[in-house]
């Protein structure tokens, strides 16, 4: 169980040193990646159209003090419906389609201008060109119209698409077809310089609906403080001055719209009074003319005392009747208003006509508040919102209550009117007893005074309403206008892009290294071997960058020669008890370097004055003859078929103590030949004559020939190649070691790359040397041949210091 736990923790641990070596050895990929990422960031910053943000702030005032005449009863009546600004409602109004549309109409943003550059085509504002189109005629939207300036007088017109127009025109000439009707002029022809600015432009006619919705979506509104009423309006665009103009015009339209809405009640009141005045003017004129004519014709100036008393009483009743009729007209107007209109934003207040009924005022105020709440929900929510349905129900109930109240008031007013009429009839009967001329004068005087009093009253009310309208001020105050100098860059975010480029430039190659390492099933270092097999490691051989395979013999001072010295030393410890030392060298598949290792291992042993025989038993794919440049006509295959003797196939090499037996011609049945008794006789004889016998055997994954020799060998070396041999090879090695119970079975790692060689030796080579007690083989190196890079030197420095 402890072994399982140990293996588990080994699998979970991350070899940080391994990844540090990988990063250091691949530093150039990091440098290239960072350079490319920063270059991309530079190009993005350089050629992306910049987007700027501009903002303005407005204050929504408490409109309880919006007039200089708040103590006036009429004004307070007209101000009945102003209950302070609803913030969400005002935000909804600022986001409304109508406000945006009015703003764009005043700015003429329906044409967008662009400059044509080598790479970018930035949007321009207030260019030297002016596109004038006939608004009464159809203009095709979203089709670019290209204008190339030739001189102060001429330009080239190009329209792509189905029109395919390319012609030269004079500035000011009208162009007209089924899609367009426009002319192009220079803004300042006298001071125009063709060398400045762009030579080629194009403009696009924007669809008004799309443009309005675009600006509505771009507008951002936020409340600066939850306890305050200051709104911050912001908008983003590629041309900061254009967005500044839009925001300033938007706030101007919004302020005017709010003021117009406030004045609507006063306008309706004045209109109502004017209608009443127009109906009384003619009656007043006739009554005045009749009074004057009667006095002149009958020479009656005054009425006697009794007649005067009756006249005063009659005049008082007539005035009271006029006011009752006036109130009745207002009730009828209100009843018609409720039935015909769906809001209470511009209804005439009861106090305007001196009606002080508290229930009527309460219901109208309640309806006004409900309609304000409804407008807020309409702006900010969907039509299917349940809250909106509840408000509609409340409005319907309030309207029904108001209608019922109006009916009762009309009924009461009519009763009052009947009472006045009965009292007037009684006075009329008393007047009938007066002399005829005096009675006629009394009637004429009564009509004149009645019309004059009403006329004077209406004029006073009209004057008061006009004063109220003139004293109205906006509930919105512009705190800070949008300014070009306050615009700030939103994108591209230059510092962020460079930082992101640097991070990605470092992360991407590191991620690729991790990804490659995760999916790479090749043997890369000692840890891969130790985690997958219990077979010990004999040593490591560096990468051979020489033109020869006899690297030990031709370059005895090279790093590879030193690695083979270490392997020879370790091999001596393995074979310390053996009288004759027979060593087989094999691998899983071809290409892993078994023949190379066998040749150089034999060579390094021979260089220590040990008589060594190198035997090529890879009968299927022989290579020894190519390395030693010897004919392959005779060899072990010819010996096994009794064509040659042992002495005839043992050949001398340039190395004094190294002898070689080649494989010979490739036979048709190599496996059968290797199982004959002549091979046993051969091995028995060479054991006696040589100190070491190194056998180059076939790969075990392809054929089973190598396994035949295991009973004759004293040590078996299994060659794996770094970054070439698969980790599955280690399973084969472990399987062979367990099933065959092979003695002295060891692994030799071949082709360790130079850039990691010192790292390998520092981390692994010396580790196995001391760990197994086989020594380190401290020979000498030729640094010129090793081509040590700066990483190797640094690691070597650390090793020496240690």
Short mmCIF file of C-alpha atoms in Angstrom, two decimals, residues 60-66 70 75-87 89-90 229 261-262 265 344-345 347 349-350 361-373 375-376 475:
data_model
loop_
_atom_site.label_atom_id
_atom_site.label_comp_id
_atom_site.label_asym_id
_atom_site.label_seq_id
_atom_site.Cartn_x
_atom_site.Cartn_y
_atom_site.Cartn_z
CA UNK A 60 -33.58 67.77 -12.61
CA UNK A 61 -34.90 70.54 -10.35
CA UNK A 62 -37.74 70.21 -7.89
CA UNK A 63 -40.41 72.17 -9.76
CA UNK A 64 -42.36 73.23 -6.71
CA UNK A 65 -40.76 76.65 -7.14
CA UNK A 66 -40.77 76.92 -10.91
CA UNK A 70 -46.64 80.53 -6.76
CA UNK A 75 -51.07 79.60 -10.82
CA UNK A 76 -51.28 77.05 -8.04
CA UNK A 77 -54.28 75.62 -9.82
CA UNK A 78 -52.42 75.35 -13.07
CA UNK A 79 -49.51 73.77 -11.19
CA UNK A 80 -51.83 71.14 -9.77
CA UNK A 81 -50.34 68.36 -11.85
CA UNK A 82 -46.63 69.09 -11.35
CA UNK A 83 -45.68 66.74 -8.55
CA UNK A 84 -41.91 66.72 -9.08
CA UNK A 85 -39.76 64.85 -11.58
CA UNK A 86 -39.88 61.08 -11.70
CA UNK A 87 -36.24 60.13 -12.41
CA UNK A 89 -39.67 58.73 -16.29
CA UNK A 90 -37.18 61.44 -17.32
CA UNK A 229 -31.26 64.23 -9.21
CA UNK A 261 -45.06 70.45 -21.97
CA UNK A 262 -45.36 72.76 -18.97
CA UNK A 265 -51.73 73.68 -19.72
CA UNK A 344 -54.52 64.27 -18.07
CA UNK A 345 -51.33 66.17 -18.84
CA UNK A 347 -56.44 69.38 -18.66
CA UNK A 349 -57.46 72.87 -13.56
CA UNK A 350 -60.76 73.53 -11.65
CA UNK A 361 -59.54 68.26 -7.37
CA UNK A 362 -58.56 65.03 -5.59
CA UNK A 363 -59.77 62.76 -8.40
CA UNK A 364 -58.10 64.85 -11.13
CA UNK A 365 -54.82 64.90 -9.16
CA UNK A 366 -55.05 61.13 -8.67
CA UNK A 367 -55.61 60.60 -12.39
CA UNK A 368 -52.66 62.79 -13.23
CA UNK A 369 -50.37 60.81 -10.92
CA UNK A 370 -51.60 57.52 -12.38
CA UNK A 371 -50.92 58.72 -15.93
CA UNK A 372 -47.39 59.78 -14.88
CA UNK A 373 -46.84 56.32 -13.39
CA UNK A 375 -45.88 56.74 -18.82
CA UNK A 376 -42.93 55.67 -16.68
CA UNK A 475 -37.26 71.96 -14.55
#
